[in-house]
XYZ file of C-alpha atoms in Angstrom:
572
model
C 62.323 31.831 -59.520
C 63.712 35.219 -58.441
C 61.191 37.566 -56.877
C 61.576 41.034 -55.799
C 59.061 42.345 -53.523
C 58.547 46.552 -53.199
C 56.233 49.367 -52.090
C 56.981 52.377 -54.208
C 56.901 56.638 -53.106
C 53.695 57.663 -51.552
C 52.436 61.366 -52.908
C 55.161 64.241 -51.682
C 52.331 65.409 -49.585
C 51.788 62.735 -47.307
C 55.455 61.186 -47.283
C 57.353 60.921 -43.822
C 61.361 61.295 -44.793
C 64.079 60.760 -43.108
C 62.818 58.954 -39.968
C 64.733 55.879 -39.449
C 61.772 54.699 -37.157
C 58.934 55.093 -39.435
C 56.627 51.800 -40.063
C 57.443 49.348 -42.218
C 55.014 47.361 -44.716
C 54.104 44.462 -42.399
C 52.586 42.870 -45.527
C 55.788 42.431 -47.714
C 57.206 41.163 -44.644
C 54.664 38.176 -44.472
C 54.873 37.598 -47.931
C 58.611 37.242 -47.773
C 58.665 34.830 -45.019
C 56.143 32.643 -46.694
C 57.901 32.382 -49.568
C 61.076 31.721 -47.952
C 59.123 28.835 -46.030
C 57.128 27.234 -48.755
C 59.357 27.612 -51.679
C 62.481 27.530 -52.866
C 62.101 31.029 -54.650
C 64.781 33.934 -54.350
C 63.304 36.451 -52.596
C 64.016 40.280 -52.502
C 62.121 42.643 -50.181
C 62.686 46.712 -50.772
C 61.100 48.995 -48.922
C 60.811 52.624 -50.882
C 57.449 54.397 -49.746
C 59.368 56.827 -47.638
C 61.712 58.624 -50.491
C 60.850 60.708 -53.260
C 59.656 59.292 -56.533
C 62.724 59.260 -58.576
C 64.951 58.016 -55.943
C 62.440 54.705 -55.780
C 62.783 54.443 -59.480
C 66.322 54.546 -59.501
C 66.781 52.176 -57.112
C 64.163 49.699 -58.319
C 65.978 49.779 -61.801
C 69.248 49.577 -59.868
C 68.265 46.600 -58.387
C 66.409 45.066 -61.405
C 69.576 44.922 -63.106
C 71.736 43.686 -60.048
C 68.799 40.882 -58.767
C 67.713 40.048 -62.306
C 64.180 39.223 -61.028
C 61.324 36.789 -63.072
C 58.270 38.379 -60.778
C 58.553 41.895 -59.694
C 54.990 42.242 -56.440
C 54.434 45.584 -56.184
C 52.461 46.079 -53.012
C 50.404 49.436 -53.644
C 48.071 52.053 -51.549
C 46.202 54.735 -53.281
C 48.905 57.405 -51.420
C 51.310 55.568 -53.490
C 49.926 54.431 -57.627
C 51.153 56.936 -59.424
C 54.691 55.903 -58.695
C 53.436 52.203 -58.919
C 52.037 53.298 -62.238
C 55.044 54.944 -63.251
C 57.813 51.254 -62.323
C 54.625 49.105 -63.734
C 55.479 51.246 -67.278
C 59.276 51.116 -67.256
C 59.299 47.143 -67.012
C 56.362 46.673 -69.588
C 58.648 48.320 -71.775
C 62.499 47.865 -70.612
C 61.413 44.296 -69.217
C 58.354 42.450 -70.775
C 59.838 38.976 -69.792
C 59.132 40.304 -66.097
C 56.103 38.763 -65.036
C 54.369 41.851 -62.986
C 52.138 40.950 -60.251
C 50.005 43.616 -58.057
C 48.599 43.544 -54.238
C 47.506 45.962 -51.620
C 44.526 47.586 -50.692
C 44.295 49.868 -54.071
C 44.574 47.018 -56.283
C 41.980 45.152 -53.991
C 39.330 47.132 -54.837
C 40.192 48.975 -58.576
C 41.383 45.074 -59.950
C 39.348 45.707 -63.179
C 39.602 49.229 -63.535
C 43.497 48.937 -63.532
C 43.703 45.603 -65.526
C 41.784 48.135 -68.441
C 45.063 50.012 -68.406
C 47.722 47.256 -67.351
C 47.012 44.085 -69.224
C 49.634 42.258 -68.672
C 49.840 42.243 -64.960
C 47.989 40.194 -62.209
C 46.199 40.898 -59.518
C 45.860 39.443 -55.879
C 42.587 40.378 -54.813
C 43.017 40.286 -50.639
C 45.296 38.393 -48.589
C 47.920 37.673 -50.253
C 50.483 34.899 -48.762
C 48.839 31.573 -50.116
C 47.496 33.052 -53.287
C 50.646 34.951 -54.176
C 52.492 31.251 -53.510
C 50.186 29.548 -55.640
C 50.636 32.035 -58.470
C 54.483 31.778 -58.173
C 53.963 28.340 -58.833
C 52.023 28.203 -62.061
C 54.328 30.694 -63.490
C 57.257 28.489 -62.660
C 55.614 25.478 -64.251
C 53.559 27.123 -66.769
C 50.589 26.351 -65.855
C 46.954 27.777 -66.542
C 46.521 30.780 -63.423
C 43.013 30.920 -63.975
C 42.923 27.992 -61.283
C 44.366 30.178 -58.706
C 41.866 31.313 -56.644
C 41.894 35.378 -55.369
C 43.356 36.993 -58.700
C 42.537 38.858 -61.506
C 44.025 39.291 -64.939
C 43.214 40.577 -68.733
C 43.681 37.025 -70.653
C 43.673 39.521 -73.635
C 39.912 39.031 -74.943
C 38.280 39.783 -71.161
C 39.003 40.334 -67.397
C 38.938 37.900 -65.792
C 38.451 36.914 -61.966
C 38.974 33.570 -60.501
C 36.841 32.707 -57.396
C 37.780 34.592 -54.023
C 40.422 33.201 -51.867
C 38.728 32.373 -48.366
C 40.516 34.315 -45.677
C 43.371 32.710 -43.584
C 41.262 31.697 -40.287
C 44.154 30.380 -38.330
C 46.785 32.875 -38.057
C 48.767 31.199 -35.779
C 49.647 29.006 -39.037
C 51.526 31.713 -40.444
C 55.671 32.466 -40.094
C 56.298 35.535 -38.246
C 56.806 38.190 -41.066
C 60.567 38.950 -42.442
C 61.224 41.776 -39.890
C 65.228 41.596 -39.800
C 64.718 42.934 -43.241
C 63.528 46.504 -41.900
C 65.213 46.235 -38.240
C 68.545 47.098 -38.285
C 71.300 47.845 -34.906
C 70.119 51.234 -33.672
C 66.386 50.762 -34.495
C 63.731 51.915 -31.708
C 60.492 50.869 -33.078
C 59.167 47.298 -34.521
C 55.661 46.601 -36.085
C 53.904 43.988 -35.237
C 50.000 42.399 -35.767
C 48.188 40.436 -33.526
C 44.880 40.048 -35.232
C 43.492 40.880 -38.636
C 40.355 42.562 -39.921
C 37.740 45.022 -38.360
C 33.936 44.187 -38.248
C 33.022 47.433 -38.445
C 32.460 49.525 -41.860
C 33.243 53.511 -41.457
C 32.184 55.654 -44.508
C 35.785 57.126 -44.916
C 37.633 53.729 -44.496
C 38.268 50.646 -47.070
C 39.767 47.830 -44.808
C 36.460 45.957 -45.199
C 37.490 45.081 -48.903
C 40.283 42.604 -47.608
C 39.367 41.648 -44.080
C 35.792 41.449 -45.191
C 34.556 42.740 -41.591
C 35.831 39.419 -40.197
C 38.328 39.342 -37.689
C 40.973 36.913 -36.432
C 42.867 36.767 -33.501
C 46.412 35.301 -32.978
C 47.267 33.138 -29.662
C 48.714 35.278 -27.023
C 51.778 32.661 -26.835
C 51.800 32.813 -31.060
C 52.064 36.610 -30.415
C 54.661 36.614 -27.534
C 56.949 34.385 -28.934
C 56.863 37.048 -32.144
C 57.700 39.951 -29.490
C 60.658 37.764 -28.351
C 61.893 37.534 -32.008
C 61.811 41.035 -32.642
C 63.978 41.739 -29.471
C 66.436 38.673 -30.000
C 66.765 40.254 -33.360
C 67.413 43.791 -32.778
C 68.301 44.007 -29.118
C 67.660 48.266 -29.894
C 64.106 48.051 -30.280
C 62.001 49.897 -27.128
C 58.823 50.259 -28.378
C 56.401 47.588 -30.705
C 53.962 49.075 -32.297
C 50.524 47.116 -32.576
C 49.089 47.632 -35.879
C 46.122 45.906 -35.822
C 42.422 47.141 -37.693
C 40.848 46.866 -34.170
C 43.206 46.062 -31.757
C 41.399 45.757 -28.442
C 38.308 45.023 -29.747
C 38.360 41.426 -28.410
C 38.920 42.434 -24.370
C 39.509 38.451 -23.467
C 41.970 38.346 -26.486
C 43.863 41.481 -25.349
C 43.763 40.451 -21.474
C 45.250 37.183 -22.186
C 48.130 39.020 -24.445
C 49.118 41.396 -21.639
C 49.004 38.501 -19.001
C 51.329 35.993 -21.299
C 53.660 39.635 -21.754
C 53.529 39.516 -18.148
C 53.984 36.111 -17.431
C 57.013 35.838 -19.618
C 58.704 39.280 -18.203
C 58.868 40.860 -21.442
C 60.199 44.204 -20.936
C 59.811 46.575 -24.045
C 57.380 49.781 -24.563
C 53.620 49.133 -26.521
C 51.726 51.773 -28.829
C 49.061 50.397 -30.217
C 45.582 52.190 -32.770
C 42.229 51.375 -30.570
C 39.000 51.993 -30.272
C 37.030 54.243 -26.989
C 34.871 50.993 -27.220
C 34.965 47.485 -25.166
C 36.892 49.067 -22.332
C 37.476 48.479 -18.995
C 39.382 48.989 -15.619
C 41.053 45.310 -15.616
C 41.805 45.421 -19.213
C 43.277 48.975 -19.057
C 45.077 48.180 -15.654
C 47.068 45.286 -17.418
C 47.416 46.629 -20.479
C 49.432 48.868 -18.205
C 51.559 46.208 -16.748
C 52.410 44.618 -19.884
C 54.205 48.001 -20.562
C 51.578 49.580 -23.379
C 52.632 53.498 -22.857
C 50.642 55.141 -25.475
C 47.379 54.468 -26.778
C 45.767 55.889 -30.390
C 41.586 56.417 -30.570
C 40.056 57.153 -33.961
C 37.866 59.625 -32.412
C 37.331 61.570 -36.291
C 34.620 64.174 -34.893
C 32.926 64.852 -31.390
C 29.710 66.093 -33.122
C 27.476 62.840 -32.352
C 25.660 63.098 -36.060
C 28.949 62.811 -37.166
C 30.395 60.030 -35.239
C 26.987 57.988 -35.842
C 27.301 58.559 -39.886
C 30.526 57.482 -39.672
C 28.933 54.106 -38.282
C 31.801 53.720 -35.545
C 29.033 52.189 -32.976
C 30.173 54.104 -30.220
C 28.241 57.248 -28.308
C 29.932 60.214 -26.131
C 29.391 58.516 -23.320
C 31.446 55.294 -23.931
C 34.166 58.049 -25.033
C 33.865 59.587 -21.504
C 34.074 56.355 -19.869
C 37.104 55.159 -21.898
C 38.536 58.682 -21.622
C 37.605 58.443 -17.249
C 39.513 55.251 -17.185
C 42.534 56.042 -18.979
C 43.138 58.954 -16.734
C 43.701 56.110 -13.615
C 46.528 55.289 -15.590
C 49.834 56.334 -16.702
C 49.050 55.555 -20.250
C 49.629 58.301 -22.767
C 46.147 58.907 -24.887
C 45.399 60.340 -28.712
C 42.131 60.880 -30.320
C 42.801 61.488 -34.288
C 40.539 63.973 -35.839
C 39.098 64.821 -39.559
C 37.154 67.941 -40.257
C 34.997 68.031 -43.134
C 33.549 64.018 -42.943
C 29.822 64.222 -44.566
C 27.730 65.809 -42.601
C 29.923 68.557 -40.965
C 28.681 72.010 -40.710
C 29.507 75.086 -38.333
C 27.833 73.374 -35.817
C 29.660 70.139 -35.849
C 32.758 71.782 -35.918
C 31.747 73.462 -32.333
C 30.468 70.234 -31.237
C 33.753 68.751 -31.899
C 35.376 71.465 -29.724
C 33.122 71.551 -27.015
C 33.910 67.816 -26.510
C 37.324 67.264 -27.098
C 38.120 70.126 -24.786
C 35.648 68.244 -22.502
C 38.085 65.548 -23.279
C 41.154 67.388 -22.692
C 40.143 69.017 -19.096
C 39.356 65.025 -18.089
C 42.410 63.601 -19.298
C 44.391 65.798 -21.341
C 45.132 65.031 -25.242
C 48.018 66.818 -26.873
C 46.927 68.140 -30.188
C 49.075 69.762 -32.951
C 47.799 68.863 -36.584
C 44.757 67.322 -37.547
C 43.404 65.896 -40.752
C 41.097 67.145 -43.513
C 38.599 64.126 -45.151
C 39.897 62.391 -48.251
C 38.267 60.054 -50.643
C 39.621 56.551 -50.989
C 38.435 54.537 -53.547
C 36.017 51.685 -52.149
C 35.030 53.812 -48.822
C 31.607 55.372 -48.540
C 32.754 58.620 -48.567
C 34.114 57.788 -52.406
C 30.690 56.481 -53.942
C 29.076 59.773 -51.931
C 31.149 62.041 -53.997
C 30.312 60.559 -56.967
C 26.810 60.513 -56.457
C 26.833 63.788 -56.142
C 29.465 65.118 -58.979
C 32.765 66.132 -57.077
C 34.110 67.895 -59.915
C 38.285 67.338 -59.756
C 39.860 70.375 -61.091
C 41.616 69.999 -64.232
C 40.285 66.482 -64.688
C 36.218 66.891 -64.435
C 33.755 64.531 -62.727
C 35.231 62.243 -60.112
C 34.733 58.615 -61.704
C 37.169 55.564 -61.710
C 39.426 56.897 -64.525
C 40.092 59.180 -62.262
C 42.488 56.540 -60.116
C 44.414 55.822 -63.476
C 45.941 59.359 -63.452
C 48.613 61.108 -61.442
C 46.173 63.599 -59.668
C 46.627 63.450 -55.796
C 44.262 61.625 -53.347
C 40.995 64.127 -53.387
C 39.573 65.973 -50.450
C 35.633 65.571 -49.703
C 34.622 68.836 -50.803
C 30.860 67.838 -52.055
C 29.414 69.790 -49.327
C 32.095 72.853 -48.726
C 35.454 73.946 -50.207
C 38.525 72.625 -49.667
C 39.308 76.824 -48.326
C 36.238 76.660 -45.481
C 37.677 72.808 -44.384
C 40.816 74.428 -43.945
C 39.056 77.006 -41.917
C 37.568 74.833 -39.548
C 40.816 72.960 -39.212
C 42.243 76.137 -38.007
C 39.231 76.810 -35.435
C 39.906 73.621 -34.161
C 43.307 73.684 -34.012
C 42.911 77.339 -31.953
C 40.867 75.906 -29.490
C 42.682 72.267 -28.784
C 46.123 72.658 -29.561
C 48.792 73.646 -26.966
C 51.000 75.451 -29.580
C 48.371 78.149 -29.473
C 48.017 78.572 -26.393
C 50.780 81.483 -26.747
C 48.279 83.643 -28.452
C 46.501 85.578 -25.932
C 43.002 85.288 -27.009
C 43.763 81.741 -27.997
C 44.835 81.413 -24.232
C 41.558 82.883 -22.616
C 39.955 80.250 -24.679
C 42.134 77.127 -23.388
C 42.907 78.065 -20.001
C 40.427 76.583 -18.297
C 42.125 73.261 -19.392
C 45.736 74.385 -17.454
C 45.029 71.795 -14.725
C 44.668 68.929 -16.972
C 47.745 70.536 -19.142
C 49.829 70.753 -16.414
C 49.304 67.131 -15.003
C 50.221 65.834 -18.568
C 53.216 67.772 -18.715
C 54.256 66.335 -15.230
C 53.274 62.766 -16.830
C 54.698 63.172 -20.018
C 57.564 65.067 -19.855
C 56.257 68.302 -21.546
C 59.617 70.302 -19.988
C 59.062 73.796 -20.932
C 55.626 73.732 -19.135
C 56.667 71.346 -16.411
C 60.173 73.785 -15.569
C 57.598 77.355 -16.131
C 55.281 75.643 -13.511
C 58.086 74.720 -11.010
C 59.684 78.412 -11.212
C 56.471 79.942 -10.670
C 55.931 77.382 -7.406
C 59.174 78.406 -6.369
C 58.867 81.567 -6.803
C 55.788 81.635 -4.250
C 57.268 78.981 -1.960
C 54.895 76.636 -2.832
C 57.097 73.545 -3.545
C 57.393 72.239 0.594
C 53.199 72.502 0.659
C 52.864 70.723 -2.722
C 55.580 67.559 -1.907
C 53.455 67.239 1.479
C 50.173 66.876 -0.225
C 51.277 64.755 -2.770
C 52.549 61.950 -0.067
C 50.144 62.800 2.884
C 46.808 64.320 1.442
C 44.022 62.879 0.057
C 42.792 62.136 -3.928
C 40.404 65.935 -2.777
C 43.295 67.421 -1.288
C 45.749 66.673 -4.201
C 43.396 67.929 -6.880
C 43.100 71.433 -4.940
C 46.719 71.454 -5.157
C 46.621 70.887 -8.536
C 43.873 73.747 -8.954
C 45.826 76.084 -6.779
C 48.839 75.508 -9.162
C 47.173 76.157 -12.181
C 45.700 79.042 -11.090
C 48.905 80.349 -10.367
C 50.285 79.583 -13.928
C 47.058 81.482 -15.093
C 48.283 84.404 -13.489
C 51.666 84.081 -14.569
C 51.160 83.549 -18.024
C 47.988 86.251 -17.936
C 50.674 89.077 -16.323
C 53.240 88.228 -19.320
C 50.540 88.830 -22.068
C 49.505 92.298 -20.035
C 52.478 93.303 -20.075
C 52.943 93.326 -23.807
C 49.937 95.226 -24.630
C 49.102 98.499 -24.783
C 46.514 100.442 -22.737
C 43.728 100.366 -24.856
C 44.678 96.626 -25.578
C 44.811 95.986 -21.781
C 41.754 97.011 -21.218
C 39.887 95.136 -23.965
C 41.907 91.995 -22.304
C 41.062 91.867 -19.391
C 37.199 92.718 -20.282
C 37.503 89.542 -22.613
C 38.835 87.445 -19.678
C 36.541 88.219 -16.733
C 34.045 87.020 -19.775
C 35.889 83.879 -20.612
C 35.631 82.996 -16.418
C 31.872 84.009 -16.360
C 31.598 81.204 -19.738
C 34.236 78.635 -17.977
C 31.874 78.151 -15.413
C 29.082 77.461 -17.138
C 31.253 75.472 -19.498
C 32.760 72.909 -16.909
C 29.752 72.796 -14.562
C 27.702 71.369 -18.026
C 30.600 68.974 -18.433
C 30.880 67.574 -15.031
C 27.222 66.847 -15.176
C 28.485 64.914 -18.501
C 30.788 62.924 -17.196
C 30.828 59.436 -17.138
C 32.553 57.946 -13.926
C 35.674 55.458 -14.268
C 34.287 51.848 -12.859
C 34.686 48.566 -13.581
C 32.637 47.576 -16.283
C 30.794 50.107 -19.046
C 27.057 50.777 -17.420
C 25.125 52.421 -20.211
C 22.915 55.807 -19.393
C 19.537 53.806 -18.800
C 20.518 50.838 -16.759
C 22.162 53.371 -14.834
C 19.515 55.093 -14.034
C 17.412 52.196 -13.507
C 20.512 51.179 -10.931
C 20.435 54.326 -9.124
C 16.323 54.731 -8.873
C 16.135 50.654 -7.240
C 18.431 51.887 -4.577
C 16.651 55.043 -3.876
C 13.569 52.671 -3.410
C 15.820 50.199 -1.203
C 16.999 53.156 0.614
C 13.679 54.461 1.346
């Protein structure tokens, strides 16, 4: 049989264009190379969420006419149905000898609300590779699909599903996905997995529907010999990018990864998504030698309500720990935020700023945009907002239906507008993103972070801030004094460098804004900032008393205190 394989647009509003280095769907790429093992099927794999809508459809009619297909798989997210919806329609009527068969997340958990609407496709409910196989295989020999287990269908009368498809425990077992369909000569950045599932449950997330809070780990020589592929085929690639539910989660599983990376020499760059929690200095110390540059946190709020509704299992404290260890390292960090998760009130949103700013002056985090809480159907968040009667303008009362229609992927706005979110985006944004920092009040308000800023941009490569900070040194012949410390001095004696620099970019950057202003304005100014210093102390004497120091292993608040008062006694 010939099979074509495709993810259609995703919504105008979230779509990433024209970035040849974007990520590619990881599961079309398994399915591909499963087929292409276990069957003799003709297998086409397009990849179309990254263009507009009517480019996708073109070229999935373009290539139904070229390709000729008997399955179109239509892998689809809830960023993506409506143009799913819209190719589903033009083959049930241009093509009804297509068979039509449907995967993803979205279909995962709205089977029988979509199979209402589309009865004459199939669903895989889950992982797809064996029961997508199996399915092939009954069409090709006509037999009953109602004995494949992990679909659904409308048989006409009913909808039916057939009994769940037990997860694939031994991943190892799998071919590497297809990726020399989406690498190509000139290519930076490969995708890769090296485990599947996540056992925890967040209220704004839905990976639990296909994982089922299980997860599986590959070998680390299944892995490596995967990260060898990718670079045999597409000698360009320098980074890999880990997409894993909860990569890291599993410290001996990611240890013995980075040691066979190690072991074999592999030289290419790592990003992988994490979370602040298990952590430690021997896991982040090879995670460093393996060559991971840049690591992602789902951090979502700093208001500890928050972060505990959310049900992430982690406190501020094993945040400060991960963030204290991190900053040993030459690994790039990112916390991802949403305003507006249940729950979130003025007060969470200045939680959240007092701590990632706590964050930021520890190890610095480079913020520019941050997200605003959507509903996803199957996530907490989504049977909250029906419960309490988000009304969806120009369609009514948020219910099922609702996922049938073209309307955009909803905001959580049971508790406040969509306008106040926004608003609290913004006051977050002031206070924690660098591109603000141009703003003079904005400034008064970060620059008690300029140390931390000015080591990342050193780090990093932030070159505007790194070349002001070097003209300003020069400028006070301060260069000779700062080369000597940073060979000869101590960890102390470095750090007052550091302080002595920043200082000196607060003046800098403090005379520039004076400048500007009028008298009047001057004066107000410079009122505000002796202020802001009398509040900065207060501010980073609280969160030095916060801190949680970098050591070996995680030691939790109370055993640490228990620790400390047995060796008073001993002492005494």
């Amino acid at each position: 049989m010939k099979v074509l394989l495709t993810c259609t647009s995703i919504e105008d509003t979230s779509r990433t264009e024209d970035s040849p280095d974007s990520h590619y769907p990881l599961g079309l790429a398994y399915l591909h190379s499963y087929l292409e093992k276990h069957s003799d099927h003709e297998v086409e794999t397009h990849f179309l969420n990254n263009v507009n809508s009517d480019i996708c459809f073109d070229k999935i009619k373009s290539e139904i006419e070229k390709f000729n297909p008997d399955v179109v798989g239509i892998s689809i997210m809830t960023f993506s149905r409506t143009s799913s919806y819209r190719m589903i329609e033009y083959l049930t009527e241009n093509h009804p000898n297509i068979k039509i068969v449907l995967g993803g997340m979205h279909p995962t958990v709205m089977w029988k609300n979509m199979l209402k609407k589309y009865t004459n496709t199939v669903i895989v409910v889950g992982e797809g590779e064996i029961t997508f196989h199996e399915l092939l295989d009954c069409f090709e020999q006509g037999k009953d699909i109602s004995e494949v287990q992990g679909i659904a269908f409308n048989n006409g009368e009913e909808i039916i599903k057939t009994d769940e498809r037990e997860l694939i425990d031994d991943l190892d077992t799998l071919e590497f996905p297809k990726h020399d369909i989406f690498l190509w000569e000139g290519k930076k950045m490969a995708n890769l997995l090296t485990s599947r599932g996540c056992p925890f449950k967040c209220n704004f997330c839905v990976l639990d529907h296909i994982s089922l809070r299980k997860v599986r780990f590959r070998t680390a020589e299944n892995v490596c010999d995967e990260i060898e592929e990718i670079l045999r085929i597409c000698p360009t690639v320098e980074t890999i990018w880990i997409h894993d539910d909860a990569f890291m989660i599993n410290k001996k599983s990611t240890m013995a990864l980075c040691r066979e990376i190690i072991k074999r020499g592999i030289k290419t760059n790592f990003t992988c998504s994490a979370r602040f929690r298990p952590v430690s200095r021997e896991l982040i110390q090879l995670m460093e030698q393996a060559g991971f540059n840049h690591v992602l946190f789902g951090l979502e709020s700093g208001a500890q309500a928050i972060i505990d509704d959310m049900k992430k299992g982690i406190t501020k404290d094993h945040i400060r720990y991960a963030t204290s260890l991190f900053a040993e390292s030459k690994i790039k960090t990112t916390a991802f935020l949403i305003v507006g998760l249940p729950g979130e009130t003025q007060e969470t949103v200045d939680e959240t700023i007092d701590f990632v700013m706590e964050m930021q002056f520890n190890n610095y985090l480079y913020y520019d945009e941050i997200g605003v809480a959507m509903i996803y159907p199957g996530a907490e968040v989504y049977t909250i907002a029906k419960a309490r009667s988000l009304e969806i303008p120009g369609y009514g009362l948020l219910d099922d239906d609702y996922w049938l229609t073209s309307g955009e992927v909803p905001h959580y706005e049971c508790e406040h507008s969509y306008e106040q979110l926004l608003v609290w985006k913004e006051q977050i944004r002031d206070a924690i993103s660098l591109n603000r920092i141009n703003d003079p009040n904005l400034f008064l308000q970060q620059k008690k972070l300029l140390p931390s800023i000015i080591k990342y941009a050193f780090k990093f490569g932030m070159y505007e801030i790194a070349n002001m900070v070097l003209k300003a040194m020069q400028e006070e012949n301060m260069i000779p004094e700062i080369i000597n410390s940073y060979f000869n001095g101590s960890e102390d004696e470095r750090k007052q460098e550091l302080y002595k620099i920043a200082k000196l970019l607060d003046v800098k950057l403090t005379r520039n804004f004076v400048d500007q202003m009028a008298i009047e304005d001057k004066k107000n100014f410079i009122e505000a900032y002796n202020e802001q210093i009398s509040k900065d102390t207060e501010i980073l004497e609280r969160w030095e008393s916060q801190r949680v120091e970098a050591t070996d292993e995680y030691i939790p608040p109370a055993k640490k205190q228990k620790t400390e008062n047995l060796l008073n006694i001993v002492g005494q």
